[in-house]
PDB file of C-alpha atoms in Angstrom:
ATOM      1  CA  MET A   1      -0.689 -11.355  -5.915  1.00 42.00           C
ATOM      2  CA  LYS A   2       2.841 -10.958  -5.677  1.00 45.00           C
ATOM      3  CA  SER A   3       4.152  -7.631  -3.933  1.00 48.00           C
ATOM      4  CA  PRO A   4       5.814  -6.022  -6.619  1.00 56.00           C
ATOM      5  CA  ALA A   5       9.782  -4.615  -5.990  1.00 68.00           C
ATOM      6  CA  LEU A   6      10.171  -1.413  -5.712  1.00 86.00           C
ATOM      7  CA  ALA A   7      11.737  -0.030  -9.162  1.00 91.00           C
ATOM      8  CA  PRO A   8      14.336   2.933  -9.200  1.00 95.00           C
ATOM      9  CA  ALA A   9      12.852   3.765 -12.311  1.00 96.00           C
ATOM     10  CA  ILE A  10       9.197   4.552 -10.402  1.00 95.00           C
ATOM     11  CA  VAL A  11      10.697   6.310  -7.457  1.00 97.00           C
ATOM     12  CA  ALA A  12      13.105   8.023  -9.420  1.00 98.00           C
ATOM     13  CA  ARG A  13      10.482   9.939 -10.606  1.00 97.00           C
ATOM     14  CA  ALA A  14       7.876  10.446  -7.996  1.00 98.00           C
ATOM     15  CA  VAL A  15      10.935  11.708  -6.213  1.00 98.00           C
ATOM     16  CA  GLU A  16      11.533  14.323  -8.912  1.00 98.00           C
ATOM     17  CA  LEU A  17       8.490  15.550  -9.320  1.00 97.00           C
ATOM     18  CA  ALA A  18       7.848  15.713  -5.576  1.00 98.00           C
ATOM     19  CA  LEU A  19      11.166  17.987  -5.438  1.00 98.00           C
ATOM     20  CA  ALA A  20      10.600  20.200  -7.835  1.00 97.00           C
ATOM     21  CA  GLU A  21       7.204  21.026  -6.623  1.00 97.00           C
ATOM     22  CA  ASP A  22       9.032  21.952  -2.979  1.00 97.00           C
ATOM     23  CA  ILE A  23      12.310  23.565  -3.404  1.00 96.00           C
ATOM     24  CA  GLY A  24      11.561  25.095  -7.112  1.00 93.00           C
ATOM     25  CA  SER A  25      14.955  27.509  -8.243  1.00 90.00           C
ATOM     26  CA  GLY A  26      16.306  26.848  -4.437  1.00 94.00           C
ATOM     27  CA  ASP A  27      15.956  26.622  -0.811  1.00 96.00           C
ATOM     28  CA  LEU A  28      15.940  30.604   0.430  1.00 97.00           C
ATOM     29  CA  THR A  29      15.644  29.380   3.854  1.00 97.00           C
ATOM     30  CA  SER A  30      19.015  27.320   3.738  1.00 96.00           C
ATOM     31  CA  ARG A  31      21.168  29.221   1.528  1.00 95.00           C
ATOM     32  CA  ALA A  32      20.325  32.223   3.206  1.00 96.00           C
ATOM     33  CA  VAL A  33      21.177  31.170   7.322  1.00 96.00           C
ATOM     34  CA  VAL A  34      22.783  27.625   6.896  1.00 96.00           C
ATOM     35  CA  PRO A  35      26.709  28.252   6.597  1.00 96.00           C
ATOM     36  CA  GLU A  36      28.370  26.407   3.503  1.00 94.00           C
ATOM     37  CA  GLU A  37      30.705  23.821   5.151  1.00 95.00           C
ATOM     38  CA  THR A  38      28.569  22.552   8.489  1.00 97.00           C
ATOM     39  CA  ARG A  39      27.810  19.240   7.733  1.00 97.00           C
ATOM     40  CA  LEU A  40      24.888  17.798   9.581  1.00 97.00           C
ATOM     41  CA  ARG A  41      24.112  14.759  11.623  1.00 98.00           C
ATOM     42  CA  ALA A  42      19.856  13.849  11.912  1.00 98.00           C
ATOM     43  CA  ALA A  43      18.005  11.906  13.537  1.00 98.00           C
ATOM     44  CA  LEU A  44      14.612  10.356  11.798  1.00 98.00           C
ATOM     45  CA  THR A  45      12.733   9.663  14.402  1.00 98.00           C
ATOM     46  CA  ALA A  46       9.733   7.857  14.776  1.00 98.00           C
ATOM     47  CA  ARG A  47       7.568  10.097  17.490  1.00 98.00           C
ATOM     48  CA  GLU A  48       4.437   6.991  17.056  1.00 98.00           C
ATOM     49  CA  PRO A  49       4.167   3.446  17.807  1.00 98.00           C
ATOM     50  CA  LEU A  50       4.730   2.581  13.931  1.00 98.00           C
ATOM     51  CA  THR A  51       5.098  -0.337  11.090  1.00 98.00           C
ATOM     52  CA  LEU A  52       8.105   1.603   8.580  1.00 98.00           C
ATOM     53  CA  ALA A  53       7.405   2.066   5.173  1.00 98.00           C
ATOM     54  CA  GLY A  54       9.589   4.420   2.784  1.00 97.00           C
ATOM     55  CA  MET A  55      13.316   4.439   3.203  1.00 97.00           C
ATOM     56  CA  PRO A  56      14.503   3.753   0.025  1.00 97.00           C
ATOM     57  CA  VAL A  57      12.614   6.145  -1.139  1.00 98.00           C
ATOM     58  CA  VAL A  58      14.076   8.378   1.233  1.00 98.00           C
ATOM     59  CA  ARG A  59      17.734   7.442   0.285  1.00 98.00           C
ATOM     60  CA  GLU A  60      16.531   8.641  -3.241  1.00 98.00           C
ATOM     61  CA  VAL A  61      16.090  12.282  -2.248  1.00 98.00           C
ATOM     62  CA  TYR A  62      19.117  12.838  -1.225  1.00 98.00           C
ATOM     63  CA  ARG A  63      20.812  11.364  -4.397  1.00 98.00           C
ATOM     64  CA  GLN A  64      19.079  13.688  -6.037  1.00 98.00           C
ATOM     65  CA  LEU A  65      19.966  16.291  -3.944  1.00 98.00           C
ATOM     66  CA  GLY A  66      23.780  15.156  -4.876  1.00 97.00           C
ATOM     67  CA  ASP A  67      24.345  12.570  -1.781  1.00 98.00           C
ATOM     68  CA  PRO A  68      23.482   9.430  -2.058  1.00 98.00           C
ATOM     69  CA  GLU A  69      24.969   8.317   0.950  1.00 98.00           C
ATOM     70  CA  ALA A  70      23.783  10.813   2.617  1.00 98.00           C
ATOM     71  CA  LEU A  71      21.374   7.848   4.720  1.00 98.00           C
ATOM     72  CA  ASP A  72      22.908   6.430   7.192  1.00 97.00           C
ATOM     73  CA  ASP A  73      22.642   3.608   9.071  1.00 96.00           C
ATOM     74  CA  ALA A  74      18.645   2.548   8.574  1.00 96.00           C
ATOM     75  CA  ILE A  75      17.240  -0.015  10.090  1.00 97.00           C
ATOM     76  CA  GLN A  76      14.761  -2.833   8.394  1.00 96.00           C
ATOM     77  CA  GLU A  77      11.962  -2.456   5.935  1.00 96.00           C
ATOM     78  CA  GLY A  78       9.150  -3.086   7.814  1.00 96.00           C
ATOM     79  CA  SER A  79      10.378  -3.390  10.837  1.00 97.00           C
ATOM     80  CA  ARG A  80       7.726  -2.285  13.818  1.00 98.00           C
ATOM     81  CA  ILE A  81       9.346   1.071  15.949  1.00 97.00           C
ATOM     82  CA  GLN A  82       8.465   2.376  19.071  1.00 98.00           C
ATOM     83  CA  SER A  83       7.872   6.209  20.143  1.00 98.00           C
ATOM     84  CA  GLY A  84      11.183   7.658  20.269  1.00 98.00           C
ATOM     85  CA  GLU A  85      13.703   4.631  18.699  1.00 98.00           C
ATOM     86  CA  VAL A  86      15.256   6.306  15.724  1.00 98.00           C
ATOM     87  CA  ALA A  87      14.743   4.899  11.737  1.00 98.00           C
ATOM     88  CA  GLY A  88      18.154   5.206  10.275  1.00 98.00           C
ATOM     89  CA  TYR A  89      20.042   8.978  10.110  1.00 98.00           C
ATOM     90  CA  ILE A  90      20.389  11.685   7.743  1.00 98.00           C
ATOM     91  CA  ASP A  91      23.783  12.785   8.132  1.00 98.00           C
ATOM     92  CA  THR A  92      25.415  15.096   5.746  1.00 98.00           C
ATOM     93  CA  SER A  93      25.945  18.765   4.409  1.00 97.00           C
ATOM     94  CA  ALA A  94      23.414  20.907   6.718  1.00 97.00           C
ATOM     95  CA  ARG A  95      22.020  22.466   3.728  1.00 97.00           C
ATOM     96  CA  LEU A  96      21.079  19.010   1.552  1.00 97.00           C
ATOM     97  CA  ALA A  97      20.106  17.985   4.095  1.00 98.00           C
ATOM     98  CA  LEU A  98      17.340  20.517   5.336  1.00 98.00           C
ATOM     99  CA  THR A  99      16.624  21.050   1.854  1.00 98.00           C
ATOM    100  CA  GLY A 100      15.114  17.284   1.483  1.00 98.00           C
ATOM    101  CA  GLU A 101      13.646  17.539   4.901  1.00 98.00           C
ATOM    102  CA  ARG A 102       9.934  17.927   3.624  1.00 98.00           C
ATOM    103  CA  THR A 103      10.348  15.621   0.791  1.00 98.00           C
ATOM    104  CA  ALA A 104      11.730  12.723   2.441  1.00 98.00           C
ATOM    105  CA  LEU A 105       9.588  13.229   5.284  1.00 98.00           C
ATOM    106  CA  ASN A 106       6.518  13.492   3.440  1.00 98.00           C
ATOM    107  CA  PHE A 107       7.227  10.292   0.952  1.00 98.00           C
ATOM    108  CA  LEU A 108       8.767   8.762   5.135  1.00 98.00           C
ATOM    109  CA  GLN A 109       5.343   9.359   6.927  1.00 98.00           C
ATOM    110  CA  ARG A 110       2.464   8.987   4.571  1.00 98.00           C
ATOM    111  CA  LEU A 111       4.434   5.542   2.875  1.00 98.00           C
ATOM    112  CA  SER A 112       4.824   4.005   6.889  1.00 98.00           C
ATOM    113  CA  GLY A 113       1.184   5.285   7.684  1.00 98.00           C
ATOM    114  CA  ILE A 114       0.042   3.064   4.999  1.00 98.00           C
ATOM    115  CA  ALA A 115       2.380   0.767   6.217  1.00 98.00           C
ATOM    116  CA  THR A 116       1.210   0.841   9.494  1.00 98.00           C
ATOM    117  CA  ARG A 117      -2.114   0.447   9.530  1.00 98.00           C
ATOM    118  CA  THR A 118      -1.918  -2.135   6.868  1.00 98.00           C
ATOM    119  CA  ARG A 119      -0.435  -4.150   9.906  1.00 98.00           C
ATOM    120  CA  THR A 120      -3.255  -3.052  12.182  1.00 98.00           C
ATOM    121  CA  PHE A 121      -5.674  -5.094   9.687  1.00 98.00           C
ATOM    122  CA  VAL A 122      -2.501  -7.861   9.635  1.00 98.00           C
ATOM    123  CA  ASP A 123      -2.686  -8.986  13.085  1.00 98.00           C
ATOM    124  CA  ALA A 124      -6.605  -8.654  13.160  1.00 98.00           C
ATOM    125  CA  VAL A 125      -6.967 -11.291  11.601  1.00 98.00           C
ATOM    126  CA  ALA A 126      -3.062 -13.192  12.492  1.00 98.00           C
ATOM    127  CA  GLY A 127      -3.568 -17.088  13.171  1.00 97.00           C
ATOM    128  CA  THR A 128      -7.805 -17.458  10.692  1.00 98.00           C
ATOM    129  CA  GLY A 129      -5.845 -17.931   7.184  1.00 97.00           C
ATOM    130  CA  ALA A 130      -7.376 -15.038   5.803  1.00 98.00           C
ATOM    131  CA  SER A 131      -4.707 -12.452   3.774  1.00 98.00           C
ATOM    132  CA  ILE A 132      -5.175  -8.801   3.770  1.00 98.00           C
ATOM    133  CA  LEU A 133      -4.675  -7.166   0.240  1.00 98.00           C
ATOM    134  CA  ASP A 134      -4.864  -4.049  -1.339  1.00 98.00           C
ATOM    135  CA  THR A 135      -7.319  -2.273  -4.280  1.00 97.00           C
ATOM    136  CA  ARG A 136      -6.717   0.522  -6.910  1.00 96.00           C
ATOM    137  CA  LYS A 137      -7.485   3.364  -4.604  1.00 97.00           C
ATOM    138  CA  THR A 138      -4.453   4.506  -4.088  1.00 97.00           C
ATOM    139  CA  VAL A 139      -3.018   8.263  -5.049  1.00 96.00           C
ATOM    140  CA  PRO A 140      -2.525   8.930  -9.073  1.00 95.00           C
ATOM    141  CA  GLY A 141       1.102   9.088  -9.877  1.00 94.00           C
ATOM    142  CA  LEU A 142       2.080   6.618  -6.678  1.00 96.00           C
ATOM    143  CA  ARG A 143       0.667   3.324  -6.686  1.00 96.00           C
ATOM    144  CA  ALA A 144       3.923   1.384  -7.303  1.00 96.00           C
ATOM    145  CA  LEU A 145       4.680   3.588  -3.848  1.00 98.00           C
ATOM    146  CA  ASP A 146       1.200   2.789  -2.054  1.00 98.00           C
ATOM    147  CA  LYS A 147       0.826  -1.182  -3.085  1.00 97.00           C
ATOM    148  CA  TYR A 148       4.945  -0.353  -1.845  1.00 97.00           C
ATOM    149  CA  ALA A 149       3.999   0.305   1.126  1.00 98.00           C
ATOM    150  CA  VAL A 150       0.980  -2.423   1.628  1.00 98.00           C
ATOM    151  CA  ALA A 151       3.758  -5.359   0.980  1.00 97.00           C
ATOM    152  CA  MET A 152       5.845  -3.660   3.970  1.00 97.00           C
ATOM    153  CA  GLY A 153       2.168  -3.920   6.692  1.00 98.00           C
ATOM    154  CA  GLY A 154       2.593  -7.597   5.381  1.00 97.00           C
ATOM    155  CA  GLY A 155      -0.351  -7.252   3.130  1.00 98.00           C
ATOM    156  CA  ILE A 156      -1.248  -9.097   0.514  1.00 97.00           C
ATOM    157  CA  ASN A 157      -1.058  -6.787  -3.140  1.00 95.00           C
ATOM    158  CA  HIS A 158      -4.226  -7.494  -5.871  1.00 92.00           C
ATOM    159  CA  ARG A 159      -3.723  -6.828  -9.096  1.00 91.00           C
ATOM    160  CA  PHE A 160      -1.533  -3.727  -9.902  1.00 92.00           C
ATOM    161  CA  GLY A 161      -3.986  -2.166 -12.511  1.00 93.00           C
ATOM    162  CA  LEU A 162      -6.508  -2.855 -15.729  1.00 94.00           C
ATOM    163  CA  PHE A 163      -3.903  -4.310 -17.287  1.00 93.00           C
ATOM    164  CA  ASP A 164      -2.636  -7.900 -15.396  1.00 91.00           C
ATOM    165  CA  ALA A 165      -5.904  -9.147 -14.399  1.00 94.00           C
ATOM    166  CA  ILE A 166      -9.694  -9.448 -15.350  1.00 96.00           C
ATOM    167  CA  LEU A 167     -12.329  -8.626 -12.241  1.00 97.00           C
ATOM    168  CA  ILE A 168     -15.576  -8.093 -13.804  1.00 97.00           C
ATOM    169  CA  LYS A 169     -17.963  -5.367 -11.702  1.00 96.00           C
ATOM    170  CA  ASP A 170     -21.022  -4.811 -11.533  1.00 95.00           C
ATOM    171  CA  ASN A 171     -21.571  -2.441 -13.958  1.00 96.00           C
ATOM    172  CA  HIS A 172     -19.318  -4.879 -16.435  1.00 96.00           C
ATOM    173  CA  ILE A 173     -22.203  -7.717 -15.516  1.00 97.00           C
ATOM    174  CA  ALA A 174     -25.262  -4.866 -16.311  1.00 96.00           C
ATOM    175  CA  ALA A 175     -23.057  -3.798 -19.786  1.00 96.00           C
ATOM    176  CA  ALA A 176     -22.553  -7.997 -20.481  1.00 96.00           C
ATOM    177  CA  GLY A 177     -26.433  -8.910 -19.815  1.00 96.00           C
ATOM    178  CA  GLY A 178     -26.059 -10.361 -16.498  1.00 96.00           C
ATOM    179  CA  VAL A 179     -23.276 -12.983 -14.924  1.00 97.00           C
ATOM    180  CA  HIS A 180     -23.040 -15.793 -17.048  1.00 97.00           C
ATOM    181  CA  ALA A 181     -22.849 -13.840 -20.376  1.00 97.00           C
ATOM    182  CA  ALA A 182     -19.870 -11.244 -19.008  1.00 97.00           C
ATOM    183  CA  LEU A 183     -18.112 -14.391 -17.392  1.00 97.00           C
ATOM    184  CA  ARG A 184     -18.889 -15.858 -20.736  1.00 96.00           C
ATOM    185  CA  ALA A 185     -17.598 -13.048 -22.520  1.00 96.00           C
ATOM    186  CA  ALA A 186     -13.816 -12.710 -20.649  1.00 96.00           C
ATOM    187  CA  ARG A 187     -13.693 -16.157 -20.746  1.00 95.00           C
ATOM    188  CA  SER A 188     -13.687 -16.116 -24.955  1.00 94.00           C
ATOM    189  CA  ALA A 189     -11.096 -12.266 -24.773  1.00 92.00           C
ATOM    190  CA  SER A 190      -9.033 -12.833 -21.704  1.00 90.00           C
ATOM    191  CA  PRO A 191      -5.131 -13.490 -22.377  1.00 88.00           C
ATOM    192  CA  ASN A 192      -4.225 -16.850 -21.337  1.00 86.00           C
ATOM    193  CA  GLY A 193      -3.216 -17.693 -17.778  1.00 85.00           C
ATOM    194  CA  VAL A 194      -4.764 -14.133 -17.150  1.00 93.00           C
ATOM    195  CA  ARG A 195      -7.174 -14.627 -14.034  1.00 95.00           C
ATOM    196  CA  ILE A 196     -11.035 -13.672 -14.240  1.00 97.00           C
ATOM    197  CA  GLN A 197     -12.758 -13.211 -11.274  1.00 97.00           C
ATOM    198  CA  ILE A 198     -16.072 -12.091 -10.831  1.00 98.00           C
ATOM    199  CA  GLU A 199     -17.549  -9.304  -7.492  1.00 98.00           C
ATOM    200  CA  VAL A 200     -20.818 -10.363  -6.663  1.00 98.00           C
ATOM    201  CA  ASP A 201     -23.122  -8.546  -3.974  1.00 96.00           C
ATOM    202  CA  THR A 202     -26.440 -10.901  -3.522  1.00 97.00           C
ATOM    203  CA  LEU A 203     -25.949 -14.824  -3.098  1.00 97.00           C
ATOM    204  CA  ASP A 204     -28.435 -15.334  -5.619  1.00 97.00           C
ATOM    205  CA  GLN A 205     -25.812 -13.766  -8.538  1.00 97.00           C
ATOM    206  CA  PHE A 206     -23.221 -15.531  -6.276  1.00 98.00           C
ATOM    207  CA  ASP A 207     -25.090 -19.215  -6.951  1.00 97.00           C
ATOM    208  CA  GLN A 208     -25.246 -17.901 -10.523  1.00 97.00           C
ATOM    209  CA  ALA A 209     -21.309 -17.759 -10.353  1.00 97.00           C
ATOM    210  CA  LEU A 210     -20.580 -20.805  -9.438  1.00 97.00           C
ATOM    211  CA  ALA A 211     -23.412 -21.666 -11.526  1.00 97.00           C
ATOM    212  CA  ALA A 212     -21.674 -20.671 -14.646  1.00 96.00           C
ATOM    213  CA  GLY A 213     -18.530 -21.836 -13.333  1.00 96.00           C
ATOM    214  CA  ALA A 214     -15.896 -18.767 -11.611  1.00 97.00           C
ATOM    215  CA  GLU A 215     -13.034 -19.876  -9.897  1.00 96.00           C
ATOM    216  CA  PHE A 216     -12.193 -16.627  -8.625  1.00 97.00           C
ATOM    217  CA  VAL A 217     -15.515 -15.197  -6.783  1.00 98.00           C
ATOM    218  CA  LEU A 218     -15.296 -11.175  -4.375  1.00 98.00           C
ATOM    219  CA  LEU A 219     -18.810 -10.552  -2.129  1.00 98.00           C
ATOM    220  CA  ASP A 220     -18.857  -7.175  -2.564  1.00 97.00           C
ATOM    221  CA  ASN A 221     -20.912  -5.300   0.470  1.00 97.00           C
ATOM    222  CA  MET A 222     -22.279  -8.384   2.005  1.00 97.00           C
ATOM    223  CA  THR A 223     -22.519  -8.918   5.796  1.00 97.00           C
ATOM    224  CA  PRO A 224     -20.316 -11.864   7.126  1.00 97.00           C
ATOM    225  CA  ALA A 225     -23.145 -13.733   7.542  1.00 97.00           C
ATOM    226  CA  ALA A 226     -24.143 -14.276   4.184  1.00 97.00           C
ATOM    227  CA  VAL A 227     -20.409 -14.707   3.537  1.00 98.00           C
ATOM    228  CA  GLN A 228     -20.385 -17.625   6.191  1.00 97.00           C
ATOM    229  CA  THR A 229     -23.146 -18.714   3.570  1.00 97.00           C
ATOM    230  CA  ALA A 230     -21.512 -18.839   0.395  1.00 98.00           C
ATOM    231  CA  VAL A 231     -18.579 -19.891   2.296  1.00 97.00           C
ATOM    232  CA  HIS A 232     -20.202 -23.259   2.620  1.00 97.00           C
ATOM    233  CA  ARG A 233     -21.375 -23.017  -0.929  1.00 96.00           C
ATOM    234  CA  ALA A 234     -18.264 -22.812  -2.240  1.00 96.00           C
ATOM    235  CA  GLU A 235     -16.242 -26.257  -3.250  1.00 91.00           C
ATOM    236  CA  ALA A 236     -12.939 -25.767  -2.496  1.00 91.00           C
ATOM    237  CA  HIS A 237     -11.040 -25.166  -5.613  1.00 94.00           C
ATOM    238  CA  VAL A 238     -13.197 -21.153  -5.274  1.00 97.00           C
ATOM    239  CA  ARG A 239     -11.283 -18.464  -3.973  1.00 97.00           C
ATOM    240  CA  LEU A 240     -13.540 -16.145  -2.499  1.00 98.00           C
ATOM    241  CA  GLU A 241     -12.263 -12.693  -1.415  1.00 98.00           C
ATOM    242  CA  VAL A 242     -14.937 -10.285   0.838  1.00 98.00           C
ATOM    243  CA  SER A 243     -14.924  -6.017  -0.009  1.00 97.00           C
ATOM    244  CA  GLY A 244     -16.619  -3.587   1.116  1.00 95.00           C
ATOM    245  CA  LEU A 245     -18.309  -2.844   4.653  1.00 94.00           C
ATOM    246  CA  VAL A 246     -15.030  -4.228   6.078  1.00 97.00           C
ATOM    247  CA  ASN A 247     -13.114  -2.691   8.985  1.00 97.00           C
ATOM    248  CA  LEU A 248     -11.587  -3.239  12.497  1.00 97.00           C
ATOM    249  CA  GLY A 249     -13.778  -3.319  13.850  1.00 97.00           C
ATOM    250  CA  ASN A 250     -15.558  -6.674  12.457  1.00 98.00           C
ATOM    251  CA  VAL A 251     -12.588  -8.096   9.649  1.00 98.00           C
ATOM    252  CA  ARG A 252     -11.807 -11.152  12.324  1.00 98.00           C
ATOM    253  CA  ALA A 253     -15.754 -12.043  12.221  1.00 98.00           C
ATOM    254  CA  TYR A 254     -15.057 -12.220   8.425  1.00 98.00           C
ATOM    255  CA  ALA A 255     -12.294 -13.322   7.935  1.00 98.00           C
ATOM    256  CA  GLU A 256     -13.282 -16.509  10.579  1.00 98.00           C
ATOM    257  CA  THR A 257     -16.150 -17.101   7.719  1.00 97.00           C
ATOM    258  CA  GLY A 258     -13.205 -19.830   6.240  1.00 97.00           C
ATOM    259  CA  VAL A 259     -12.760 -16.380   3.496  1.00 97.00           C
ATOM    260  CA  HIS A 260      -9.322 -16.578   1.688  1.00 98.00           C
ATOM    261  CA  ASP A 261      -8.639 -13.118   0.909  1.00 98.00           C
ATOM    262  CA  ILE A 262     -10.010  -9.817   2.427  1.00 98.00           C
ATOM    263  CA  SER A 263      -9.416  -6.413   0.192  1.00 98.00           C
ATOM    264  CA  ILE A 264      -9.571  -3.283   1.820  1.00 98.00           C
ATOM    265  CA  GLY A 265      -9.827   0.241   0.695  1.00 97.00           C
ATOM    266  CA  SER A 266      -9.331   1.592   3.443  1.00 97.00           C
ATOM    267  CA  LEU A 267      -5.316   0.741   3.353  1.00 98.00           C
ATOM    268  CA  THR A 268      -4.313   3.026   1.339  1.00 98.00           C
ATOM    269  CA  HIS A 269      -7.438   5.553   0.414  1.00 96.00           C
ATOM    270  CA  SER A 270      -7.806   6.483   4.448  1.00 96.00           C
ATOM    271  CA  ALA A 271      -4.600   5.888   6.125  1.00 97.00           C
ATOM    272  CA  ARG A 272      -2.820   8.994   7.999  1.00 97.00           C
ATOM    273  CA  ALA A 273       0.900   9.614   8.028  1.00 98.00           C
ATOM    274  CA  VAL A 274       2.043   9.118  11.310  1.00 98.00           C
ATOM    275  CA  ASP A 275       5.048  10.877  12.778  1.00 98.00           C
ATOM    276  CA  ILE A 276       8.175  11.153  11.105  1.00 98.00           C
ATOM    277  CA  GLY A 277      10.533  14.242  12.738  1.00 98.00           C
ATOM    278  CA  LEU A 278      14.806  14.403  11.749  1.00 98.00           C
ATOM    279  CA  ASP A 279      15.998  15.715  14.748  1.00 97.00           C
ATOM    280  CA  ALA A 280      19.275  17.070  14.891  1.00 95.00           C
ATOM    281  CA  THR A 281      21.646  15.126  16.687  1.00 93.00           C
ATOM    282  CA  GLU A 282      25.342  16.851  15.724  1.00 89.00           C
ATOM    283  CA  LEU A 283      26.550  20.147  14.146  1.00 89.00           C
ATOM    284  CA  ALA A 284      30.798  20.111  12.513  1.00 78.00           C
TER     285      ALA A 284
END
């Protein structure tokens, strides 16, 4: 569950698609209105409290537009900033700055929104020992960026995709013929070193998983009381994760059961883009 590096090739591909979508054959407005020789210095200003994520993507937007040094004085990723604080500056040709503005802000606002939402959950369970994890409920094609933003908010990245861990879910159990059969099949077919986790949604299934020797169990859609019972039944070597039914109002109750991990799809699928503006500070 290591946080992935934000690979330059992945960022470049995402930005290339976004710029092609927004610019097309050219920025008609900036080309018509802004003198070619004008330079602009503009502040990336937070308009609400937030946790910052996405500045490497902003830098890549302007690199692809022709100025790899356009982003200036950027503060550290993962920083908490208050309304009115400046996260960095865009200092480049005015035409270029304005052409890239929407694409840069779209990425920065979304990724900072994910980081900010993640941070609220991380803060809510502080001191309990529980970790906040993400899921695969991400924007198609942007999973690496979404998961990076979770990490910037203090969360932990769960499996990146279907290829790097085994998670036996309810439909897998049904198709395999039960908890024991599913775990047995997974053990016989999984590559060495690949973690095998099984999802259960009742205490009866949980007991079956323990009897079958499961070491990683996801407790799905269970109440805090049921999770507490599972924690008491599990041996010390069994790692327990909670998913489903979790929100800001009850996440600490889940964490205080003693569960190890809490995975929350809404970190990415329901994060609100935060408000960040690009405000001109100097023309030359």
